[in-house]
XYZ file of C-alpha atoms in Angstrom:
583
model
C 0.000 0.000 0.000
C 1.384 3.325 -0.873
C -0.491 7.016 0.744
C -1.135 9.818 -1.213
C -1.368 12.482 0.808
C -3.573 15.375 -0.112
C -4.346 18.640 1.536
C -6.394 17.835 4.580
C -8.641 20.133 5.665
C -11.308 20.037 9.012
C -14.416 19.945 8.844
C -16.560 22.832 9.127
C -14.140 24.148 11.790
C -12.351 27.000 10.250
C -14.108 28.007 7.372
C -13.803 31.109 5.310
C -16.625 31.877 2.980
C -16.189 34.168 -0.339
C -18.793 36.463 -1.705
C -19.145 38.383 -5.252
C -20.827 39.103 -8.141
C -19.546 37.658 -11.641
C -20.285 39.879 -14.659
C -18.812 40.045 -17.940
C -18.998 44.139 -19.468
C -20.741 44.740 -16.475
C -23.817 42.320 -17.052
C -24.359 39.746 -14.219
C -24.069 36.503 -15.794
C -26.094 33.866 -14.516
C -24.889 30.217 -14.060
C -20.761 31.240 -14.280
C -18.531 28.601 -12.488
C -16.619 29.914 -9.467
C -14.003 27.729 -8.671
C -11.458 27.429 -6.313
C -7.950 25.601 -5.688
C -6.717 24.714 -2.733
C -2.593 25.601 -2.453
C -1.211 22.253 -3.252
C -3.371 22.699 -6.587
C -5.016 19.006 -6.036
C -8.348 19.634 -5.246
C -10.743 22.324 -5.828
C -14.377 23.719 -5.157
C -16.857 25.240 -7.262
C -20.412 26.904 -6.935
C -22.864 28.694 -9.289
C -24.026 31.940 -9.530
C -27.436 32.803 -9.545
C -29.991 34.966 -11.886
C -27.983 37.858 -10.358
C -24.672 36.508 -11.458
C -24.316 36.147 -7.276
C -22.216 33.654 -5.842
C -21.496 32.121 -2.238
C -18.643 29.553 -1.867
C -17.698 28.173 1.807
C -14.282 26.732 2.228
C -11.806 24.855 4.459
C -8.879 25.867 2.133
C -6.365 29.082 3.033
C -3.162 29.905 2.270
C -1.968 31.661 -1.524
C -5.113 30.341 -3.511
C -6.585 30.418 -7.374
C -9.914 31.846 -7.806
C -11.265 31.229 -11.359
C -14.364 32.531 -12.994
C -15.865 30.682 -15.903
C -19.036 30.702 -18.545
C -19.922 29.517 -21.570
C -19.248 31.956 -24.931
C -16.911 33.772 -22.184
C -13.281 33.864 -21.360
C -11.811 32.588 -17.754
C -10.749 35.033 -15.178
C -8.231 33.698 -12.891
C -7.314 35.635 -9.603
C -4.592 34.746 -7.131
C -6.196 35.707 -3.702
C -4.600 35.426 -0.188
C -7.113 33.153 2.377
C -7.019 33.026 6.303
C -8.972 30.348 7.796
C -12.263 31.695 9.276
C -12.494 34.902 7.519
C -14.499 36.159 5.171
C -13.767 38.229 1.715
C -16.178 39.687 -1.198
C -14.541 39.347 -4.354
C -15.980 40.096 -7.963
C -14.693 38.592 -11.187
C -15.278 40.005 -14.432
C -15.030 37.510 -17.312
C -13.666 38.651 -20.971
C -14.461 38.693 -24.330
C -12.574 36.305 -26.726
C -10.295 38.425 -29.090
C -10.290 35.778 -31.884
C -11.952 32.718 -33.358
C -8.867 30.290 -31.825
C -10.048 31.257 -28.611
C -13.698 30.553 -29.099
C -12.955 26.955 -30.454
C -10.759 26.144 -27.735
C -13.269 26.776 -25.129
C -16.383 24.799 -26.642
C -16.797 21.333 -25.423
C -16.224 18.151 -27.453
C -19.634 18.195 -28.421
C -19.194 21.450 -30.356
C -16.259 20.195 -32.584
C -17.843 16.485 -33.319
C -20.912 17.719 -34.525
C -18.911 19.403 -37.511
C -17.849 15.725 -38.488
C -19.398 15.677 -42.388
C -20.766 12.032 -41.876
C -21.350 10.381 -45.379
C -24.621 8.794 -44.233
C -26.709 8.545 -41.014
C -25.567 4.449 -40.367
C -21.966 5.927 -40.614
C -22.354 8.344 -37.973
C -24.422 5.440 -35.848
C -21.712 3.399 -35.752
C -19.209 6.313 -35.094
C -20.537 7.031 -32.222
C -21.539 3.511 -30.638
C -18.130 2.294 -31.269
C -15.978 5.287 -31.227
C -16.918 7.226 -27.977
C -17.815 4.809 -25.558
C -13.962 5.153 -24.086
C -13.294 8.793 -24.407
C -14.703 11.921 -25.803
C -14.420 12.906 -29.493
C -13.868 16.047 -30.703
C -11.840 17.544 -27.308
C -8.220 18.340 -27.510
C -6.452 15.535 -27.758
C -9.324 13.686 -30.283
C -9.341 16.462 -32.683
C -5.476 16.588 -33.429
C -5.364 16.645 -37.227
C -4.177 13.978 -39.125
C -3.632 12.467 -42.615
C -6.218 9.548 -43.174
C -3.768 7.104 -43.038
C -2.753 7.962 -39.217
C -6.322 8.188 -38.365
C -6.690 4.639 -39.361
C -4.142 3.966 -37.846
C -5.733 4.952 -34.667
C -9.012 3.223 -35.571
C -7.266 0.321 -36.001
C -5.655 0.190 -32.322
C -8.842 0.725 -31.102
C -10.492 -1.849 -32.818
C -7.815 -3.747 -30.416
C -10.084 -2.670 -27.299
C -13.263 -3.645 -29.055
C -14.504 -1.337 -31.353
C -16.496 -3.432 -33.473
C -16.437 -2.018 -36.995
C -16.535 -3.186 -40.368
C -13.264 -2.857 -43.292
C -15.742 -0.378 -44.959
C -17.040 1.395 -41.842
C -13.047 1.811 -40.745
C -12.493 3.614 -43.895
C -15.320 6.024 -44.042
C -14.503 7.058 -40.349
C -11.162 7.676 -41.038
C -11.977 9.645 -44.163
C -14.471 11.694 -42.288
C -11.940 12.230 -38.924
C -9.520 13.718 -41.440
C -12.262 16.005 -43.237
C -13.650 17.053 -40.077
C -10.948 17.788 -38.188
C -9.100 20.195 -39.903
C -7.189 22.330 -37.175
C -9.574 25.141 -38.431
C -11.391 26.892 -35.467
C -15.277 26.075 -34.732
C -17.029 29.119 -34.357
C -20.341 27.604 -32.624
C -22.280 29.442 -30.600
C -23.725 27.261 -27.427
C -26.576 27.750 -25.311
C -26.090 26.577 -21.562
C -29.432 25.549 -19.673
C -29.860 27.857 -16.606
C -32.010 27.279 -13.849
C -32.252 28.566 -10.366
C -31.333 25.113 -8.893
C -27.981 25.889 -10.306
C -26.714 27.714 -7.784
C -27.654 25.922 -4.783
C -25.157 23.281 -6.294
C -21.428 22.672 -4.926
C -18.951 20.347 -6.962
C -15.579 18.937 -4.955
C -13.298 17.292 -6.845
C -9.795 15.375 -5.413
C -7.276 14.677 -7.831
C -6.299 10.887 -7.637
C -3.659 8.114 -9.658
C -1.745 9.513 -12.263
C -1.995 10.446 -16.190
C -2.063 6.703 -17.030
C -4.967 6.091 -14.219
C -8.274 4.727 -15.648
C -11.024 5.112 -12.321
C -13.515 3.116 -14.187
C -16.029 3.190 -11.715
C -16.612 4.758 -8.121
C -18.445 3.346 -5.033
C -19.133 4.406 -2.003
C -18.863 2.338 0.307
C -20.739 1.948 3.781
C -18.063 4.306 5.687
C -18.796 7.115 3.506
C -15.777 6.487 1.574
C -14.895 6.402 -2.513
C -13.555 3.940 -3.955
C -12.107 4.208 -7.106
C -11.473 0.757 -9.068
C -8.067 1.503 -11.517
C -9.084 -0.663 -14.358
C -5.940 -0.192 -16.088
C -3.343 -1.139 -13.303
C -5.172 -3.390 -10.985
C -5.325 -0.417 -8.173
C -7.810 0.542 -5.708
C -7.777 4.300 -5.193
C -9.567 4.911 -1.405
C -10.562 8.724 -0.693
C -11.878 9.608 3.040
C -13.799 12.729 2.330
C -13.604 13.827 5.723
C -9.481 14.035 5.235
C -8.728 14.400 1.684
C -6.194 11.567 2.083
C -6.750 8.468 -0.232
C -5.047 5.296 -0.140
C -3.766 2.926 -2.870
C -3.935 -0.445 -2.727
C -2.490 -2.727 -5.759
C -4.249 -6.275 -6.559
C -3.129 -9.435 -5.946
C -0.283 -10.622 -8.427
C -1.511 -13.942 -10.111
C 0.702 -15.593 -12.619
C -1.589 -14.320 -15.498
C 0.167 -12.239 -18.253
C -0.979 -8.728 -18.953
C -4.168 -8.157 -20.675
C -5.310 -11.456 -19.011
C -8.068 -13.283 -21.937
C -7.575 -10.643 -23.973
C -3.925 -10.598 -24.397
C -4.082 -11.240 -28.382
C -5.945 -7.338 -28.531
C -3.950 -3.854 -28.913
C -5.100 -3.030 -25.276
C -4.062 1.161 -24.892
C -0.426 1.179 -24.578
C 1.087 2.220 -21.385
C -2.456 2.173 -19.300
C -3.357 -1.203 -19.724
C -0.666 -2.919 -17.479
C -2.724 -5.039 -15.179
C -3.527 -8.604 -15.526
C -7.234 -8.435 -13.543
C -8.329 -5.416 -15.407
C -11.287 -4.330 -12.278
C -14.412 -2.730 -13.510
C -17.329 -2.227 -11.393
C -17.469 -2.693 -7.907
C -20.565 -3.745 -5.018
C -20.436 -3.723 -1.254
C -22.293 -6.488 1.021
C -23.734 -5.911 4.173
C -20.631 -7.419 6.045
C -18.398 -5.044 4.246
C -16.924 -6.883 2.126
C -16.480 -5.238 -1.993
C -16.512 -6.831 -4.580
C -14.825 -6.079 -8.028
C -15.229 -7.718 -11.506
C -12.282 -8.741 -13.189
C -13.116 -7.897 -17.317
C -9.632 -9.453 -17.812
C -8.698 -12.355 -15.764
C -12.240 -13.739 -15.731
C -11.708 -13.424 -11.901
C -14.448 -12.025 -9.317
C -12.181 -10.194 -7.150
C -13.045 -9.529 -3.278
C -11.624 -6.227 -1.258
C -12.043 -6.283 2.777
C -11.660 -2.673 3.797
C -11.432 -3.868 7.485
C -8.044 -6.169 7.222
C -7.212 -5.121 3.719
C -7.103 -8.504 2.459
C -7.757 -9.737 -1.153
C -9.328 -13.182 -2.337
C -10.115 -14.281 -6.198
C -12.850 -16.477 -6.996
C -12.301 -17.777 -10.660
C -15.403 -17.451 -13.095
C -15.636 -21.114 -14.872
C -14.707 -21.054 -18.634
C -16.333 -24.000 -19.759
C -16.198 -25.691 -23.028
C -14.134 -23.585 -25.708
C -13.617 -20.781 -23.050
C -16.155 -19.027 -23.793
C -17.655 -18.471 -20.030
C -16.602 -15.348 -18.226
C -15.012 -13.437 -20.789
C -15.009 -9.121 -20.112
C -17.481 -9.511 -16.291
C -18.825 -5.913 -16.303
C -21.250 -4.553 -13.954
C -21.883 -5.928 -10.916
C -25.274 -4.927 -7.893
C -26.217 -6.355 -5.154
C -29.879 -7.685 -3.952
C -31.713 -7.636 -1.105
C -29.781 -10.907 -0.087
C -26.623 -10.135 -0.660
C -26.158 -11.772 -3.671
C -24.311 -9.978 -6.559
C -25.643 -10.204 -10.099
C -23.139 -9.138 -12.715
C -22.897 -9.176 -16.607
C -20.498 -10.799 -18.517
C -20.171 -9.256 -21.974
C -18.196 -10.979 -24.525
C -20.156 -14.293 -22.790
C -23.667 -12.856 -23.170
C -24.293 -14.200 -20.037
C -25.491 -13.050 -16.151
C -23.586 -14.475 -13.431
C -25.172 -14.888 -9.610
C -22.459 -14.762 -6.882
C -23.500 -16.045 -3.205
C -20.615 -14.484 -1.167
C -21.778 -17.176 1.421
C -21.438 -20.495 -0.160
C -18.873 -18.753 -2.769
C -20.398 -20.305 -5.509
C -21.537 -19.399 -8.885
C -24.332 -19.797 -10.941
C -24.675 -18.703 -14.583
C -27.790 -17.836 -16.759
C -27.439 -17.726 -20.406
C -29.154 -15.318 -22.260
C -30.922 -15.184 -25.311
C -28.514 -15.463 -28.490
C -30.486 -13.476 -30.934
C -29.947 -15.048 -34.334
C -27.879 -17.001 -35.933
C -24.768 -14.835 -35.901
C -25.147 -13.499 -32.173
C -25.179 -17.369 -31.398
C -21.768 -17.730 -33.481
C -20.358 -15.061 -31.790
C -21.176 -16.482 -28.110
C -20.434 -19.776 -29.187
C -16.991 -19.550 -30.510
C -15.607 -15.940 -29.162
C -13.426 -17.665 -26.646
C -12.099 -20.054 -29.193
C -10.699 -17.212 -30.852
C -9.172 -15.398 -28.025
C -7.500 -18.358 -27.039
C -5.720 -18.766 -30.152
C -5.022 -15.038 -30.121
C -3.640 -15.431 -26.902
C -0.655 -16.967 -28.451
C 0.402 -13.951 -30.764
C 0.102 -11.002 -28.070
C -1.043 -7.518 -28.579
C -1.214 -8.235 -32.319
C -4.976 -7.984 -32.786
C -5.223 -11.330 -33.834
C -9.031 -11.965 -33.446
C -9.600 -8.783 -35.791
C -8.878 -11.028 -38.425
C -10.325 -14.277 -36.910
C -13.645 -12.619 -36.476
C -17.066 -12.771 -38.398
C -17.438 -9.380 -37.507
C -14.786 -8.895 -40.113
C -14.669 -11.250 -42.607
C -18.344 -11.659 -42.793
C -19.039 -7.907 -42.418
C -21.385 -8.451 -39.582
C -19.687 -5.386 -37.415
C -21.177 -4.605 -34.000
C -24.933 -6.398 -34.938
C -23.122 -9.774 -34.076
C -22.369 -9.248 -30.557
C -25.316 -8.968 -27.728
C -23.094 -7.113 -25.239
C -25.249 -7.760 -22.174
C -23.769 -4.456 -20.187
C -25.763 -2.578 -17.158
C -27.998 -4.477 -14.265
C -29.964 -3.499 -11.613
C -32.697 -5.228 -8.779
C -35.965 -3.659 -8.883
C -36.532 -2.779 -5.460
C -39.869 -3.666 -5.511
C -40.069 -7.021 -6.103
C -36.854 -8.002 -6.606
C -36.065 -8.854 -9.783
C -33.017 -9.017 -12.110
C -32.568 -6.624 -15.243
C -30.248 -5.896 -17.410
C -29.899 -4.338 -20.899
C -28.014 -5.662 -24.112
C -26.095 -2.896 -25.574
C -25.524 -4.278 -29.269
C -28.667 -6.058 -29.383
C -30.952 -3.576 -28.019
C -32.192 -5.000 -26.036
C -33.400 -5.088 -21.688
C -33.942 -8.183 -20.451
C -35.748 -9.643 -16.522
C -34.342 -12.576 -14.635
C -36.706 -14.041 -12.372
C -34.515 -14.433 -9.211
C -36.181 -17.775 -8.045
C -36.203 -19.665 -11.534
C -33.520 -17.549 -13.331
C -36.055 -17.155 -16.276
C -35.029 -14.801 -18.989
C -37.700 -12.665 -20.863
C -35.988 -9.569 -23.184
C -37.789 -6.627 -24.678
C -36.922 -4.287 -27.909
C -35.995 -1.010 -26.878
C -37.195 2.004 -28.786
C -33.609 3.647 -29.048
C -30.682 1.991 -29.707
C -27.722 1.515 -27.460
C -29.111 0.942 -23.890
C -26.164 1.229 -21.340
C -26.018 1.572 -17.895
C -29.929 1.289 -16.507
C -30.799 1.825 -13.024
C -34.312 1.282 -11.115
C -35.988 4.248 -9.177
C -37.537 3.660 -6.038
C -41.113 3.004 -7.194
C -39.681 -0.214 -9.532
C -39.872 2.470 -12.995
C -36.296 1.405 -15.064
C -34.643 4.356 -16.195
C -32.127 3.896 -19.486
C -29.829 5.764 -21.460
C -29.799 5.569 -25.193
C -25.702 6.055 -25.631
C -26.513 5.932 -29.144
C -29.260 8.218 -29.795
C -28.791 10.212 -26.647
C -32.199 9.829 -25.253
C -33.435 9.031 -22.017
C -36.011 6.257 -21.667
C -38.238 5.349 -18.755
C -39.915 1.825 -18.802
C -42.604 0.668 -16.884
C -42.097 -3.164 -15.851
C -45.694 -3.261 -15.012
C -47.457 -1.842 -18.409
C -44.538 -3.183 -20.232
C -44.378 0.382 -21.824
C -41.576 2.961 -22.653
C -41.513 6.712 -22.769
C -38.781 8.578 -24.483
C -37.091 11.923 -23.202
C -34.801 13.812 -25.370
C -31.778 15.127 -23.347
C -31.202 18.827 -23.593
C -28.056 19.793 -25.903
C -25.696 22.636 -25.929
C -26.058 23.575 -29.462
C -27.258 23.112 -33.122
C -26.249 19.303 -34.439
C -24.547 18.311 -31.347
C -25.599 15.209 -30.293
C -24.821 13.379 -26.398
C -23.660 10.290 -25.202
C -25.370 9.423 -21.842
C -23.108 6.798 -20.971
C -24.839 6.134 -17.166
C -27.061 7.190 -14.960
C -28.764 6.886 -10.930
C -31.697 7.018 -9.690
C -32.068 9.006 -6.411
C -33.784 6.265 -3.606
C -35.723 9.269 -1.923
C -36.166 12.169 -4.552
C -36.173 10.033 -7.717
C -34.692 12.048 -9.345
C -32.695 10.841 -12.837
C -28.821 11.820 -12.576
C -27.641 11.300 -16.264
C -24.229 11.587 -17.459
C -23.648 14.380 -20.155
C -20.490 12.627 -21.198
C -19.679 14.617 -24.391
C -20.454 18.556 -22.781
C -19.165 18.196 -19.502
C -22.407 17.977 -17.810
C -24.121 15.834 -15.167
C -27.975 16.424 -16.174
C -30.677 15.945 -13.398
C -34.679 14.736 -14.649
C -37.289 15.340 -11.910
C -39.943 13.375 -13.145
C -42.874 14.468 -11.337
C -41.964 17.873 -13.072
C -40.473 16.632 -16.679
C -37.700 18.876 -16.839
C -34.128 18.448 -16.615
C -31.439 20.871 -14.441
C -27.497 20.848 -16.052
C -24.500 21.123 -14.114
C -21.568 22.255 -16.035
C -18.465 20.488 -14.553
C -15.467 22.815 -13.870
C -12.993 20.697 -15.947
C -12.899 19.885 -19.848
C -12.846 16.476 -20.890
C -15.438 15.145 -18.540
C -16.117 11.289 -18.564
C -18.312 9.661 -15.770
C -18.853 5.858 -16.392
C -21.301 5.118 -13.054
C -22.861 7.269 -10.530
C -23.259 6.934 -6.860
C -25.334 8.594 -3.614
C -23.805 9.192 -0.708
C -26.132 9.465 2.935
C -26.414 13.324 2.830
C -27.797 13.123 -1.000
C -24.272 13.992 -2.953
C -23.876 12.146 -6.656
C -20.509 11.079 -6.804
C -18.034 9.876 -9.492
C -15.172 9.765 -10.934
C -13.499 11.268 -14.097
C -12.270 8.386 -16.140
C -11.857 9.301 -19.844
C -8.882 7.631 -21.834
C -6.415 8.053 -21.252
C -6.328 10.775 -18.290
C -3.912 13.262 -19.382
C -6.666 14.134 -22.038
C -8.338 15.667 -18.980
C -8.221 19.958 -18.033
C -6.533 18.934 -15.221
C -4.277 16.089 -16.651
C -5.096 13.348 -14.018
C -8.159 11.375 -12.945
C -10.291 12.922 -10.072
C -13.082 11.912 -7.715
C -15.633 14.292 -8.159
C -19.061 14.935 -5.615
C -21.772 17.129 -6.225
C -23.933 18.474 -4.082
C -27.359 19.940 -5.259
C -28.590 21.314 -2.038
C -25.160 23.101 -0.584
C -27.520 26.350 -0.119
């Protein structure tokens, strides 16, 4: 175990609280990000300001801090202010104009510069962003580098190695288009930010954690209020006690697998991918006890926070290894038993922490390729196994040679437990597709969704399923009852952008939908009883949030795991908590 260290701060002890007004050519602007660093230049705080262009921002931090100011269509204002602890100061900050169209471009979100991609058809742009934006943004500052069409395919091609599921043909037209679109030319787009009062009642902390090759996949919180950030890429566990800023690092246990466990034979992302477990979603029991799934190893991995020990319970393989292969997202029911997806496998796995034993349910194939896929995927990636990082199965695969592209894999991704009656359900990403278990006799019954690419799905405390269309980037509520679906269209930032709601959570008291905004830097809030939406701008570019959690007091908390991490503002994953009710 190694300790980062950073700033810690008391709690609501000595508190200094900063007032102003932010205007830009002396017009209040409303819904302008205050945000401030603490000295060591790890962690910061932000607020809103209101209709008034008002703000209020309570802090532990003192010492020689950074006080930025930022809007959308406006330019930063950064102040270096002097703090004492239990003091208080009125500062204003006046935002400026941008003095040319390089400085406009820079400052719009990814969404701004990907919807300027000239897509030859609609299917083309489907698949672009189902396959192309599910790991990182596309059109931010790294993604929008231009480059000849050869390097772009390049590119494409290495992540094809991490399972982007594309056709020869489909490859080529993205790559043509990348190069078109992104030119190096400025975009001159003009957004429009949704403002609402709510906004500035909000508070955002974020703790920097890891380092530029950190991938946080997912964060829990676990039953002592702490985060727990599961390093996908390096087999870490990243531990952050709110109360102290200090967060711990554990590393995995070292098994004589090779790097890139099953999936050895793919291009993993060079210098992040250096584990062997490859952790990706992570549950808590009532004794404690977390557990992780290994998308790599085929390993369920268990974390005891009291004695810090590690055990591994191997997922069988079965016949042509094709069991276990990529375990994704894992819940817990009302028993204690933990219901997880396995991807590649198109299966659902039930883990009883008590007996330690598995049991598997297959799921629906869906045709005749689907079925060739699930039948015979492990097959490949054992043969692959034998030519590392080489991308063998790209040319093993139907997907390729038969043209079939992403329509012959199910992908059965995000699960939840109804709360009301228990059940299992889960939704197929590539077949779209949700799908209920019956807990007692493991029955399977799956339902068409009316918008394609149904990720991570979560239950709201009245049993309604809430899911995000990744694809389409809508927001659909289903009724397990009627056996009926409503669709929501998420509000964007501007003309021809589209979104990419990767996840979302379902508060257990409010109900209130928190969606995540992943390509405009936004965590979006539904109140249903209402049908309207509140937006959050984060105070960092390059925002990717892959699962969202509730702490006790009502936060939504996260982390920022785009790849690779030094694409982010800030260069390094952070934990990030928002509070909506701060004032």
């Amino acid at each position: 175990m190694t300790l980062a260290l950073l700033t810690a701060l008391p709690v609501n002890t000595q508190a200094a609280t900063l007032t102003g007004k932010v205007t830009a050519q002396d017009t209040p602007v409303a819904g302008a990000l205050v945000t401030l660093w603490n000295e060591s230049h790890n962690r910061k705080e932000t607020v809103y300001t209101n209709a008034s262009g008002e703000y209020s921002l309570t802090t532990g931090f003192s010492g020689q801090l950074i006080l930025r100011g930022r809007a959308t269509n406006l330019k930063d204002v950064n102040l270096d202010i002097q703090i004492s602890a239990d003091t208080d100061q009125a500062i204003d900050l006046q935002l400026g104009q941008f003095v040319s169209p390089e400085e406009v471009s820079a400052a719009l979100t990814a969404s701004a510069h990907a919807a300027t991609l000239p897509f030859p058809d609609q299917e083309t742009k489907t698949t672009f962003i189902s396959q192309c934006t599910y790991c990182h943004q596309q059109g931010n500052s790294l993604t929008r580098i231009p480059r000849k069409v050869e390097a772009w395919s390049k590119a494409i091609w290495r992540m094809e190695g991490y399972g982007a599921y594309v056709t020869y043909g489909e490859h080529k037209r993205i790559a043509e288009t990348l190069h078109k679109g992104f030119d190096g030319q400025p975009v001159e787009a003009l957004q429009t930010p949704l403002f609402t009062p709510d906004l500035s009642k909000a508070k955002v902390e974020e703790w920097h954690a890891g380092g530029p090759m950190s991938f946080l996949h997912d964060t829990i919180i676990g039953a002592d209020g702490k985060l727990y950030g599961i390093d996908e890429g390096n087999d870490k566990l990243f531990v952050l006690d709110r109360e102290t800023s200090k967060i711990e690092e554990y590393d995995m246990p070292v098994t004589d697998e090779v790097v890139g466990g099953n999936f050895r034979g793919m291009q993993l992302p060079i210098g992040i991918f250096t584990g062997k477990h490859g952790p990706h979603s992570g549950a808590q029991i009532s004794d404690g006890r977390i557990y992780l799934t290994g998308a790599l190893s085929s390993n369920l991995i268990m974390f005891n926070p009291q004695d810090k020990s590690w055990k591994l319970y191997p997922i069988p393989q079965g016949f042509l290894w094709r069991k276990g292969l990529y375990s994704h997202t894992i819940r817990r029911d009302r028993e204690d038993n933990l219901w997880f997806t396995v991807l590649i496998s198109n299966t659902v796995m039930r883990f009883n922490p008590h007996t330690e034993t598995f049991t598997e349910i297959e799921l629906p194939h869906n045709g005749a390729l689907k079925w060739f896929t699930d039948t015979f995927i492990g097959l490949v990636l054992k043969v692959a196994s034998f030519f590392p990082q080489q991308n063998t199965p790209l040319a093993l695969s139907h997907h390729k040679w038969m043209n079939g592209g992403r329509d012959v894999f199910n992908w059965p991704y995000g699960i939840d437990v109804n709360p009301v009656n228990g059940d299992i359900w889960y939704g197929k990403l590539l077949a779209d597709k949700i799908g209920r278990i019956d807990p007692e006799t493991l029955e399977v019954t799956e339902y068409d969704v009316p918008h394609v690419g149904p990720r991570r799905l979560r239950f709201g405390p009245d049993g309604i399923l809430w899911i995000p269309s990744f694809d389409e980037g809508k927001l659909m509520r289903f009724d397990p009852q009627s056996e009926s679906f409503e669709s929501i269209d998420l509000p964007l930032m501007g003309v021809n952008e589209y979104e990419t709601p990767y996840a979302l959570n379902v508060h257990h008291d409010t109900g209130d939908v928190w969606i995540a905004a992943n390509n405009s830097d936004r965590l979006l809030r539904y109140i249903p009883g209402e049908k309207r939406f509140i937006a959050y701008p984060m105070p960092s570019q390059v925002v990717w949030f892959r699962d969202l959690e509730f702490t006790t007091e009502g936060e939504v908390c996260t982390s920022n795991s785009n790849l690779p991490a030094y694409a982010h503002e800030d260069g390094l994953p952070a934990f990030f908590c928002l509070d909506p009710d701060y004032l």
